[in-house]
Amino acid sequence: MNIPEPSNFIQEIIVNDLKTGKRSSVHTRFPPEPNGYLHIGHAKSICLNFATAKKFDGLTNLRFDDTNPTKEEIEYVDSIREDVSWLGFDWGDREYYASDYYEQIYDFAEQLILKGHAYVCELKGEAVSAHRGTHTEPGKNSPWRDRPVAESLDLFRRMRAGEFEEGSCFLRAKIDMAHPNMNMRDPAVYRIKKASHHRTGDKWCIYPMYDFAHPLSDWIEQITHSICTLEFEAHRPLYDWFLEALELKNRPQQIEFARLNLTYTMMSKRRLLELVQNNVVMGWSDPRMPTLSGLRRRGYSPSSIREFCDRIGVAKADSMVDINLLYFCIREELNATAQRAMAVLDPIKVVIDNWEEGRFEEIEVENNPGDLSQGTRQILFGRELYIERDDFMEEPPKKYFRLRPDGEVRLKGAYFVKCVRVDKDAEGNILEIHCTYDPASRGGESPDGRKVKGTIQWVSVPHAVNAEVRLFNHLFTVEDPANTPEDKVWLDFLNPNSMLTCQAKLEPMMAQATMSDRYQFMRLGYFCLDSEKSKEGGLVFNRTVELKDSWAKAQPK
Ligand code: ATP
Ligand code: MG
């Protein structure tokens, strides 16, 4: 095989393994626990595992790490499958479950006992922690540590047979209670849990610990490089210890990388679940959530997320990524592909006094000024129009180039109009803005060289399509809500204005909007139909991202 050049430290390890003959192929896995929906952090891990294997002509398994029966559900399994394929990755027929290996893993545990590497301990709760010691003090040996192998084996089999209560005993590895790494102080291998599992039902009442099940699952699948996040670094000696104690050949190698943290959001499944359960958001796929289903509903494409994962790269030190980089990736893509449309989110009516009632004219506008191959469309222009409320000011500041009394503005693709009068109600609220248009400015071209700086969008009143439009803001008000001052909790930093709903007026073609299309509402951002609401038949749009690019601007030239 022609070994490609490495482009990060993980690939360097792989290249070295292939060159020295330690490995002849590459096999990775993505091992989600089905206890929540996948988020953008998981996308980093998915891209990394699949892309790395692919680069070296290898394979990637999807493995559900389902060793905790109480928190796992089929709903999560299904959503994970959907999200990984949506992201564009194919695990072929290699969909595995740690629970499929329970029998094998159990046998390995018996072998550990037989080799003198594990024992059944009857210490309970508090006593277990008291024996473990601290970071500065060594632990104490369990009184059951040196019980005969045959006794541990017998007890372990009876644990499996359901003879004991939860918490009355557990199987633990016999390593070193004074080990400087706390994970090596005779860690638990199996515990009693009288809970039904979503796949194995009531077959088991003992379940393997993650630290035991994971290296064995990797070994059973003949994974070569077991890529995981940095918090498992201190577990690596244990990962290796189990494989070595069981004298297994062709051992997988665990390699850690820094997890993705993103500003103004949260990557903890436990906390995301809390938001869902407390109805703080509209479910796991709420467009404000950092979940893949949320991003999908928000209008993100798989390619924009892959691009984002590519740009952030892989490192060995934890860091925080600016969420604006994610916005940048989707904006770049939508700028090239999105169909342009005119929309008014907060409408106010304009009446053109010198335009005949009942007369309409077709105006031609481009579908994408950056890509003329996307063609043009015709929109009807008439006497009554909607414009954005804040595109008019009675007493504007300097450098306000939109509509003002006696001022002139260009209506996109149509004409110059000049404000001649404002109608108000008794409280002084504006009801209508009256204008006149200049017939010589057709197409928005200046007839005589006079300058009109402002161009605003408009929607014809009798042709307007009503829609609900939702604008989103960060879910949290601080960059790192997971790291809050002591007197606060993360929920204190929820942004109460993370979603704003408008009753908008859209140009006629938006009545035929489709789920697969993406739109740029002129001057307002990129939008897509909401997948949930449109199932109900309503016209509801989500803003994917604003037009303004605060990420690229902040980068040093
Ligand atoms: P849990 O606390 O439930 O274990 P988790 O986020 O670690 O949460 P897993 O389902 O165990 O969820 O994760 C599957 C894989 O995704 C693991 O290999 C994990 O290391 C990786 N992963 C999880 N979060 C991130 C993240 N923020 N950035 C990169 N990879 C991640
Ligand atoms: Mg995990």
Coordinates of C-alpha atoms and ligand atoms in Angstrom, one line a residue:
M1 CA 0.0 0.0 0.0
N2 CA 1.1 3.5 -0.8
I3 CA 1.1 5.2 2.6
P4 CA -0.2 8.8 2.4
E5 CA 1.4 11.7 4.2
P6 CA 0.0 12.3 7.7
S7 CA -1.7 15.6 8.4
N8 CA -2.2 15.4 12.2
F9 CA -0.7 13.6 15.2
I10 CA -3.1 10.6 15.0
Q11 CA -2.2 10.1 11.4
E12 CA 1.5 10.3 12.3
I13 CA 1.0 7.4 14.7
I14 CA -0.8 5.4 12.1
V15 CA 1.8 6.1 9.4
N16 CA 4.5 5.0 11.8
D17 CA 2.5 1.8 12.6
L18 CA 2.1 1.0 9.0
K19 CA 5.8 1.7 8.1
T20 CA 7.2 -0.3 11.0
G21 CA 4.8 -3.2 10.3
K22 CA 3.1 -3.0 13.7
R23 CA -0.1 -2.8 11.7
S24 CA -1.0 -3.8 8.2
S25 CA -4.4 -2.0 8.1
V26 CA -6.4 0.6 9.9
H27 CA -9.8 -0.1 11.6
T28 CA -11.5 2.6 13.7
R29 CA -14.9 2.8 15.4
F30 CA -17.3 5.4 16.5
P31 CA -18.7 4.3 19.9
P32 CA -21.6 6.4 21.1
E33 CA -23.5 5.6 24.2
P34 CA -27.2 5.6 23.3
N35 CA -28.2 7.9 26.1
G36 CA -28.9 11.1 24.2
Y37 CA -28.8 12.7 20.7
L38 CA -25.5 13.3 19.0
H39 CA -24.1 16.9 19.0
I40 CA -21.5 18.8 17.0
G41 CA -18.8 17.5 19.4
H42 CA -19.7 13.9 18.3
A43 CA -19.5 15.1 14.7
K44 CA -15.8 15.9 15.3
S45 CA -15.3 12.4 16.5
I46 CA -17.3 10.8 13.7
C47 CA -15.4 12.8 11.0
L48 CA -12.2 11.9 12.6
N49 CA -12.8 8.2 12.9
F50 CA -14.3 7.8 9.4
A51 CA -12.0 10.2 7.6
T52 CA -8.9 8.7 9.2
A53 CA -9.8 5.1 8.3
K54 CA -10.8 6.1 4.8
K55 CA -7.5 7.9 4.2
F56 CA -5.6 4.7 4.9
D57 CA -8.1 2.4 3.0
G58 CA -9.4 1.2 6.3
L59 CA -12.9 0.6 7.8
T60 CA -15.0 2.2 10.6
N61 CA -17.5 0.5 12.7
L62 CA -20.5 2.0 14.4
R63 CA -20.6 0.6 17.8
F64 CA -23.3 1.3 20.4
D65 CA -21.6 1.4 23.7
D66 CA -24.7 0.2 25.6
T67 CA -23.4 -1.0 28.9
N68 CA -25.6 1.2 31.1
P69 CA -29.2 -0.3 30.9
T70 CA -30.9 2.4 33.0
K71 CA -30.1 5.4 30.7
E72 CA -30.3 4.0 27.3
E73 CA -33.2 3.9 24.8
I74 CA -34.1 2.7 21.3
E75 CA -35.0 6.3 20.4
Y76 CA -31.4 7.3 20.9
V77 CA -30.1 4.4 18.8
D78 CA -32.3 5.4 15.9
S79 CA -31.4 9.0 16.1
I80 CA -27.7 8.2 16.2
R81 CA -28.0 6.0 13.1
E82 CA -29.9 8.8 11.3
D83 CA -27.4 11.5 12.3
V84 CA -24.3 9.5 11.3
S85 CA -25.7 8.7 7.8
W86 CA -26.9 12.2 7.4
L87 CA -23.4 13.5 8.1
G88 CA -22.4 11.4 5.1
F89 CA -20.7 8.3 6.6
D90 CA -21.4 4.7 5.9
W91 CA -20.6 1.9 8.3
G92 CA -21.7 -0.8 5.9
D93 CA -22.8 -3.9 7.7
R94 CA -20.6 -3.1 10.7
E95 CA -23.2 -2.0 13.2
Y96 CA -22.3 -3.4 16.5
Y97 CA -23.5 -3.3 20.1
A98 CA -21.4 -3.8 23.2
S99 CA -24.4 -5.7 24.5
D100 CA -23.9 -8.3 21.8
Y101 CA -20.6 -9.1 23.5
Y102 CA -22.0 -9.6 27.0
E103 CA -21.4 -13.4 26.9
Q104 CA -17.8 -13.0 25.7
I105 CA -17.1 -10.2 28.1
Y106 CA -18.5 -12.3 30.9
D107 CA -16.1 -15.1 29.9
F108 CA -13.2 -12.7 29.9
A109 CA -14.2 -11.7 33.5
E110 CA -14.1 -15.3 34.5
Q111 CA -10.7 -15.7 32.9
L112 CA -9.5 -12.6 34.9
I113 CA -10.6 -14.3 38.1
L114 CA -8.9 -17.6 37.1
K115 CA -5.7 -15.8 36.3
G116 CA -5.8 -14.3 39.8
H117 CA -6.4 -10.8 38.4
A118 CA -9.9 -10.2 39.8
Y119 CA -11.9 -10.9 42.9
V120 CA -15.4 -10.4 44.3
C121 CA -15.4 -7.7 46.9
E122 CA -18.1 -7.3 49.5
L123 CA -17.2 -3.8 50.6
K124 CA -20.2 -1.5 50.3
G125 CA -20.8 2.1 49.2
E126 CA -19.0 4.3 51.7
A127 CA -16.4 1.7 52.6
V128 CA -15.4 1.3 48.9
S129 CA -14.6 5.0 48.6
A130 CA -12.9 5.0 52.0
H131 CA -10.6 2.2 50.9
R132 CA -9.8 4.0 47.7
G133 CA -7.6 6.7 49.3
T134 CA -7.1 10.1 47.7
H135 CA -4.8 11.7 45.2
T136 CA -2.3 12.3 47.9
E137 CA -2.8 9.2 50.0
P138 CA -2.7 5.5 49.0
G139 CA -5.7 3.3 49.3
K140 CA -6.2 0.3 51.6
N141 CA -6.6 -3.3 50.4
S142 CA -10.0 -4.7 50.6
P143 CA -10.4 -7.5 53.2
W144 CA -11.7 -9.7 50.3
R145 CA -8.7 -9.1 48.1
D146 CA -6.9 -12.3 48.8
R147 CA -9.9 -14.6 48.9
P148 CA -9.3 -17.9 47.0
V149 CA -9.9 -17.9 43.2
A150 CA -12.5 -20.6 43.5
E151 CA -14.5 -18.6 46.0
S152 CA -14.5 -15.5 43.8
L153 CA -15.5 -17.6 40.8
D154 CA -18.3 -19.2 42.7
L155 CA -19.6 -15.8 44.0
F156 CA -19.3 -14.2 40.5
R157 CA -21.4 -17.0 39.0
R158 CA -24.0 -16.5 41.7
M159 CA -23.9 -12.7 41.0
R160 CA -24.8 -13.6 37.5
A161 CA -27.5 -16.0 38.7
G162 CA -29.2 -13.1 40.6
E163 CA -28.6 -14.4 44.1
F164 CA -27.4 -11.1 45.5
E165 CA -28.8 -7.6 45.9
E166 CA -27.5 -4.6 44.1
G167 CA -24.6 -3.1 45.9
S168 CA -23.9 -6.1 48.1
C169 CA -20.8 -7.1 46.1
F170 CA -18.9 -6.5 42.9
L171 CA -16.2 -7.9 40.8
R172 CA -13.0 -5.8 40.8
A173 CA -9.6 -6.0 39.2
K174 CA -6.6 -6.8 41.4
I175 CA -4.1 -4.2 40.5
D176 CA -2.6 -1.9 43.1
M177 CA -4.4 0.0 45.9
A178 CA -1.4 2.4 46.2
H179 CA -1.2 3.2 42.5
P180 CA -0.7 6.9 41.8
N181 CA -3.4 6.7 39.1
M182 CA -6.7 6.2 41.0
N183 CA -8.2 4.4 38.1
M184 CA -5.7 1.6 38.8
R185 CA -6.7 1.1 42.4
D186 CA -8.6 -2.2 42.0
P187 CA -11.3 -0.7 39.8
A188 CA -14.8 -2.3 39.4
V189 CA -15.2 -4.8 36.5
Y190 CA -18.8 -5.9 37.0
R191 CA -21.6 -4.6 39.1
I192 CA -25.1 -5.9 39.9
K193 CA -27.8 -4.0 38.3
K194 CA -31.3 -5.4 38.3
A195 CA -32.4 -3.5 35.3
S196 CA -33.9 -4.4 32.0
H197 CA -31.7 -3.6 29.0
H198 CA -33.1 -2.2 25.8
R199 CA -31.6 -5.1 23.8
T200 CA -30.9 -8.0 26.2
G201 CA -34.0 -7.5 28.3
D202 CA -33.8 -9.3 31.6
K203 CA -31.2 -11.8 30.6
W204 CA -28.5 -10.0 32.7
C205 CA -28.5 -8.6 36.2
I206 CA -24.8 -7.9 36.2
Y207 CA -23.3 -5.4 33.7
P208 CA -19.6 -4.8 32.8
M209 CA -18.1 -1.4 33.6
Y210 CA -17.2 0.9 30.7
D211 CA -13.5 0.6 31.4
F212 CA -13.7 -3.2 31.0
A213 CA -16.2 -3.5 28.2
H214 CA -14.6 -0.9 26.0
P215 CA -11.1 -2.4 25.4
L216 CA -12.7 -5.8 25.0
S217 CA -15.2 -4.6 22.5
D218 CA -12.4 -2.9 20.6
W219 CA -10.4 -6.1 20.7
I220 CA -13.3 -8.3 19.6
E221 CA -13.8 -6.0 16.6
Q222 CA -10.1 -6.0 15.9
I223 CA -10.0 -2.2 16.1
T224 CA -6.4 -1.0 15.5
H225 CA -6.7 2.6 16.7
S226 CA -9.2 3.4 19.3
I227 CA -9.6 7.2 19.1
C228 CA -11.3 8.9 22.1
T229 CA -11.4 12.2 23.9
L230 CA -8.8 13.5 26.4
E231 CA -10.7 12.7 29.6
F232 CA -9.9 9.0 28.9
E233 CA -6.1 9.6 29.0
A234 CA -5.9 8.6 32.7
H235 CA -7.9 5.4 31.8
R236 CA -5.5 4.3 29.2
P237 CA -3.2 2.4 31.6
L238 CA -6.3 0.4 32.6
Y239 CA -7.4 -0.1 29.0
D240 CA -3.9 -1.6 28.4
W241 CA -3.9 -3.5 31.7
F242 CA -7.0 -5.5 30.9
L243 CA -5.8 -6.5 27.5
E244 CA -2.5 -7.5 28.8
A245 CA -3.8 -9.4 31.9
L246 CA -6.0 -11.4 29.5
E247 CA -2.9 -12.0 27.3
L248 CA -4.7 -10.9 24.1
K249 CA -2.7 -10.6 20.9
N250 CA -3.1 -7.8 18.3
R251 CA -4.2 -5.3 20.9
P252 CA -5.9 -2.0 19.9
Q253 CA -4.2 1.2 20.8
Q254 CA -6.1 4.0 22.5
I255 CA -5.2 7.5 21.3
E256 CA -6.7 10.6 22.8
F257 CA -7.6 13.9 21.2
A258 CA -9.1 17.2 22.6
R259 CA -12.8 17.3 22.6
L260 CA -14.7 20.1 20.9
N261 CA -16.0 22.9 23.0
L262 CA -17.9 25.7 21.4
T263 CA -18.7 29.1 22.7
Y264 CA -22.2 30.0 23.9
T265 CA -23.4 26.5 24.0
M266 CA -22.9 23.2 25.8
M267 CA -21.7 19.7 24.9
S268 CA -22.8 17.7 27.8
K269 CA -25.5 15.2 26.9
R270 CA -26.7 15.1 30.5
R271 CA -27.3 18.9 30.5
L272 CA -28.8 18.9 27.0
L273 CA -31.2 16.2 28.3
E274 CA -32.1 18.5 31.2
L275 CA -33.0 21.3 28.7
V276 CA -35.2 18.9 26.9
Q277 CA -36.9 17.4 30.0
N278 CA -37.6 20.8 31.5
N279 CA -39.0 22.1 28.2
V280 CA -36.5 24.9 28.0
V281 CA -36.2 23.9 24.3
M282 CA -38.6 22.3 21.9
G283 CA -36.9 18.9 22.1
W284 CA -33.6 17.5 21.1
S285 CA -34.0 18.9 17.6
D286 CA -34.7 22.4 18.6
P287 CA -32.9 24.6 16.2
R288 CA -31.0 26.3 19.1
M289 CA -29.5 23.0 20.3
P290 CA -26.0 22.0 19.3
T291 CA -27.3 18.6 18.4
L292 CA -26.9 17.3 14.8
S293 CA -30.7 17.1 14.6
G294 CA -31.0 20.6 15.8
L295 CA -28.4 21.9 13.3
R296 CA -30.2 20.0 10.6
R297 CA -33.5 21.6 11.5
R298 CA -31.8 25.0 11.7
G299 CA -30.7 24.5 8.0
Y300 CA -27.1 23.3 8.3
S301 CA -25.9 21.0 5.6
P302 CA -23.8 17.9 6.3
S303 CA -21.0 19.4 4.1
S304 CA -20.9 22.6 6.2
I305 CA -20.5 20.6 9.4
R306 CA -17.8 18.4 7.8
E307 CA -16.0 21.6 6.6
F308 CA -16.2 22.9 10.1
C309 CA -14.7 19.7 11.6
D310 CA -12.0 19.9 9.0
R311 CA -11.1 23.5 9.9
I312 CA -10.9 23.0 13.6
G313 CA -8.5 20.1 13.2
V314 CA -7.3 17.7 15.9
A315 CA -5.1 18.7 18.8
K316 CA -4.0 17.2 22.1
A317 CA -4.9 20.2 24.2
D318 CA -8.4 21.3 25.1
S319 CA -9.6 24.6 23.7
M320 CA -12.7 26.5 23.0
V321 CA -13.8 27.1 19.4
D322 CA -15.5 30.3 18.5
I323 CA -19.1 29.5 17.4
N324 CA -18.7 32.1 14.7
L325 CA -16.5 29.6 12.8
L326 CA -19.5 27.3 12.5
Y327 CA -21.6 30.2 11.3
F328 CA -18.9 31.1 8.8
C329 CA -18.9 27.6 7.3
I330 CA -22.6 27.4 6.6
R331 CA -22.7 31.0 5.5
E332 CA -20.0 30.4 2.9
E333 CA -21.9 27.5 1.5
L334 CA -25.3 29.2 1.5
N335 CA -24.0 32.3 -0.1
A336 CA -23.1 30.3 -3.1
T337 CA -26.2 28.1 -3.3
A338 CA -29.2 29.9 -1.7
Q339 CA -32.0 31.3 -3.8
R340 CA -32.6 35.0 -3.0
A341 CA -36.0 36.1 -1.9
M342 CA -37.6 39.3 -0.5
A343 CA -39.1 39.1 2.9
V344 CA -40.3 41.7 5.5
L345 CA -40.2 40.5 9.1
D346 CA -41.8 43.5 10.7
P347 CA -44.0 45.0 8.0
I348 CA -45.2 48.6 7.6
K349 CA -47.3 49.6 4.7
V350 CA -46.1 52.0 1.9
V351 CA -48.6 53.5 -0.5
I352 CA -47.3 55.0 -3.8
D353 CA -49.7 57.8 -4.4
N354 CA -48.8 58.4 -8.1
W355 CA -49.2 54.7 -9.0
E356 CA -52.7 53.8 -10.3
E357 CA -54.8 51.5 -8.2
G358 CA -55.1 48.0 -9.7
R359 CA -52.0 48.4 -11.9
F360 CA -49.1 45.9 -11.5
E361 CA -45.8 45.7 -13.2
E362 CA -43.4 42.7 -13.5
I363 CA -40.0 43.4 -12.0
E364 CA -37.1 41.1 -12.9
V365 CA -34.7 40.2 -10.1
E366 CA -31.8 37.8 -9.9
N367 CA -32.0 34.5 -8.1
N368 CA -28.4 34.8 -7.0
P369 CA -26.3 37.8 -7.9
G370 CA -23.1 35.9 -7.3
D371 CA -24.1 33.1 -9.7
L372 CA -26.1 34.4 -12.7
S373 CA -26.6 30.9 -14.0
Q374 CA -29.3 30.6 -11.3
G375 CA -31.4 32.9 -13.5
T376 CA -34.0 35.6 -12.7
R377 CA -37.6 35.7 -11.6
Q378 CA -40.5 38.1 -12.1
I379 CA -42.2 39.8 -9.1
L380 CA -45.3 42.0 -9.3
F381 CA -44.9 45.6 -8.2
G382 CA -47.9 47.7 -7.3
R383 CA -49.3 50.6 -5.4
E384 CA -49.3 49.1 -1.9
L385 CA -46.1 47.5 -0.5
Y386 CA -44.7 46.3 2.7
I387 CA -41.3 47.4 3.8
E388 CA -39.4 46.7 7.0
R389 CA -40.5 49.0 9.9
D390 CA -36.9 50.0 10.7
D391 CA -36.2 51.0 7.1
F392 CA -38.1 54.2 7.8
M393 CA -37.2 56.8 10.4
E394 CA -38.9 60.1 10.9
E395 CA -35.9 61.6 12.6
P396 CA -33.0 59.6 11.4
P397 CA -29.4 60.0 12.6
K398 CA -26.7 61.1 10.2
K399 CA -25.7 58.5 7.6
Y400 CA -29.1 56.9 7.6
F401 CA -29.6 56.0 4.0
R402 CA -33.0 54.4 4.1
L403 CA -36.4 56.0 3.9
R404 CA -37.1 59.3 5.7
P405 CA -39.5 62.2 5.2
D406 CA -38.7 63.9 1.9
G407 CA -35.9 61.3 1.4
E408 CA -35.5 59.0 -1.5
V409 CA -34.7 55.3 -1.4
R410 CA -34.4 52.5 -4.1
L411 CA -36.9 49.7 -3.9
K412 CA -34.9 46.6 -4.9
G413 CA -35.1 46.0 -8.6
A414 CA -38.0 48.5 -9.0
Y415 CA -38.0 52.2 -8.6
F416 CA -36.8 55.2 -6.6
V417 CA -39.5 56.3 -4.1
K418 CA -39.7 59.5 -2.1
C419 CA -41.6 59.8 1.2
V420 CA -44.2 62.6 1.0
R421 CA -46.4 62.0 4.0
V422 CA -46.9 59.8 7.1
D423 CA -50.3 58.7 8.4
K424 CA -50.6 58.1 12.1
D425 CA -53.2 57.0 14.6
A426 CA -54.3 59.0 17.6
E427 CA -51.3 57.7 19.7
G428 CA -48.9 58.8 17.0
N429 CA -48.1 55.3 15.7
I430 CA -47.4 55.2 12.0
L431 CA -50.2 53.5 10.0
E432 CA -48.9 54.1 6.4
I433 CA -46.1 55.8 4.7
H434 CA -47.1 57.7 1.5
C435 CA -44.6 58.0 -1.3
T436 CA -44.3 59.0 -4.9
Y437 CA -42.2 57.0 -7.4
D438 CA -40.0 58.3 -10.2
P439 CA -41.2 56.5 -13.4
A440 CA -37.8 57.3 -15.0
S441 CA -36.0 55.2 -12.4
R442 CA -37.3 51.8 -13.6
G443 CA -35.1 48.9 -12.6
G444 CA -33.8 51.0 -9.8
E445 CA -31.5 52.9 -12.2
S446 CA -30.8 56.6 -11.7
P447 CA -32.3 58.5 -14.6
D448 CA -30.2 61.7 -14.2
G449 CA -27.1 60.7 -12.2
R450 CA -28.7 61.6 -8.9
K451 CA -27.5 59.4 -6.1
V452 CA -29.7 57.2 -4.0
K453 CA -27.6 55.3 -1.5
G454 CA -30.1 53.1 0.2
T455 CA -31.7 50.0 -1.4
I456 CA -34.4 48.2 0.6
Q457 CA -36.5 45.1 0.0
W458 CA -40.3 45.2 -0.4
V459 CA -43.2 42.8 -0.8
S460 CA -46.4 43.6 -2.7
V461 CA -49.3 43.8 -0.3
P462 CA -52.0 41.9 -2.3
H463 CA -49.5 39.2 -3.3
A464 CA -47.7 38.8 0.1
V465 CA -47.4 35.3 1.6
N466 CA -47.9 35.1 5.4
A467 CA -45.3 33.1 7.3
E468 CA -43.9 32.7 10.7
V469 CA -40.2 33.4 10.8
R470 CA -38.0 32.5 13.8
L471 CA -34.8 34.2 14.6
F472 CA -32.3 32.5 16.9
N473 CA -29.7 33.8 19.3
H474 CA -27.2 32.0 21.4
L475 CA -28.7 29.6 23.9
F476 CA -26.5 31.0 26.6
T477 CA -25.5 34.5 27.5
V478 CA -21.9 33.7 28.3
E479 CA -19.1 32.1 26.3
D480 CA -18.5 29.2 28.6
P481 CA -21.7 28.3 30.5
A482 CA -20.1 25.1 31.8
N483 CA -17.6 27.1 33.8
T484 CA -19.7 29.4 35.9
P485 CA -18.8 31.3 39.0
E486 CA -19.4 29.5 42.3
D487 CA -22.6 31.4 43.3
K488 CA -24.3 30.6 39.9
V489 CA -25.4 27.5 38.1
W490 CA -25.2 26.9 34.3
L491 CA -29.0 27.4 34.0
D492 CA -28.6 31.0 35.3
F493 CA -27.0 31.8 32.0
L494 CA -29.8 30.6 29.7
N495 CA -30.5 33.3 27.2
P496 CA -34.2 34.4 27.6
N497 CA -34.2 35.8 24.1
S498 CA -32.7 32.9 22.3
M499 CA -35.7 32.7 20.0
L500 CA -37.7 35.5 18.4
T501 CA -40.8 34.9 16.4
C502 CA -42.1 37.3 13.7
Q503 CA -45.2 37.3 11.6
A504 CA -43.6 38.0 8.2
K505 CA -44.6 38.9 4.7
L506 CA -42.8 37.1 1.9
E507 CA -42.7 37.4 -1.8
P508 CA -45.2 35.1 -3.7
M509 CA -42.8 32.3 -4.7
M510 CA -42.2 31.4 -1.0
A511 CA -45.7 29.8 -0.9
Q512 CA -44.0 27.0 -2.9
A513 CA -40.9 26.8 -0.7
T514 CA -39.6 23.2 -0.2
M515 CA -37.8 21.5 2.6
S516 CA -34.7 20.9 0.5
D517 CA -34.3 24.5 -0.6
R518 CA -32.3 27.2 1.1
Y519 CA -33.2 30.9 0.9
Q520 CA -31.4 34.1 1.4
F521 CA -34.0 36.7 2.5
M522 CA -32.3 39.9 1.2
R523 CA -30.6 41.8 4.0
L524 CA -31.9 39.4 6.7
G525 CA -30.0 36.2 6.5
Y526 CA -30.3 32.6 5.3
F527 CA -33.5 30.7 6.0
C528 CA -35.1 27.3 5.6
L529 CA -38.5 25.7 6.2
D530 CA -38.9 24.2 9.6
S531 CA -39.2 20.5 9.2
E532 CA -41.5 19.9 12.2
K533 CA -43.9 22.8 11.5
S534 CA -44.1 22.2 7.8
K535 CA -45.3 18.7 8.5
E536 CA -48.3 20.3 10.1
G537 CA -48.9 22.3 7.0
G538 CA -47.8 25.7 8.3
L539 CA -45.3 28.0 6.6
V540 CA -42.6 28.4 9.3
F541 CA -39.1 29.4 8.5
N542 CA -36.0 29.2 10.7
R543 CA -33.1 31.6 10.3
T544 CA -30.0 29.4 9.8
V545 CA -27.5 32.2 10.1
E546 CA -27.3 36.0 9.7
L547 CA -25.6 37.6 6.8
K548 CA -23.0 39.5 8.8
D549 CA -19.8 37.7 9.1
S550 CA -18.1 38.4 12.4
W551 CA -15.7 35.5 12.3
A552 CA -13.8 36.3 9.1
K553 CA -13.5 39.9 10.1
A554 CA -12.0 39.1 13.4
Q555 CA -9.2 37.0 11.9
P556 CA -5.8 38.6 11.4
K557 CA -5.1 39.3 7.8
Ligands
ATP1 P1 -21.3 10.6 28.1 O1 -21.1 11.6 29.2 O2 -22.8 10.2 28.0 O3 -20.4 9.5 28.0 P2 -20.2 11.6 25.7 O4 -20.4 12.9 25.1 O5 -18.8 11.1 26.0 O6 -21.1 11.6 26.9 P3 -20.4 9.2 24.1 O7 -21.6 8.7 23.5 O8 -19.7 8.4 25.0 O9 -20.8 10.6 24.7 O10 -19.4 9.7 22.9 C1 -19.2 9.0 21.8 C2 -17.8 9.4 21.2 O11 -17.8 10.8 20.9 C3 -16.7 9.2 22.2 O12 -15.6 8.6 21.6 C4 -16.4 10.5 22.7 O13 -15.1 10.6 23.1 C5 -16.7 11.4 21.5 N1 -17.1 12.8 21.9 C6 -18.1 13.1 22.8 N2 -18.1 14.4 23.0 C7 -17.2 15.0 22.2 C8 -16.7 16.3 21.9 N3 -17.3 17.4 22.5 N4 -15.7 16.5 21.0 C9 -15.2 15.4 20.4 N5 -15.6 14.1 20.6 C10 -16.6 13.9 21.5
MG2 MG -18.7 8.9 26.9

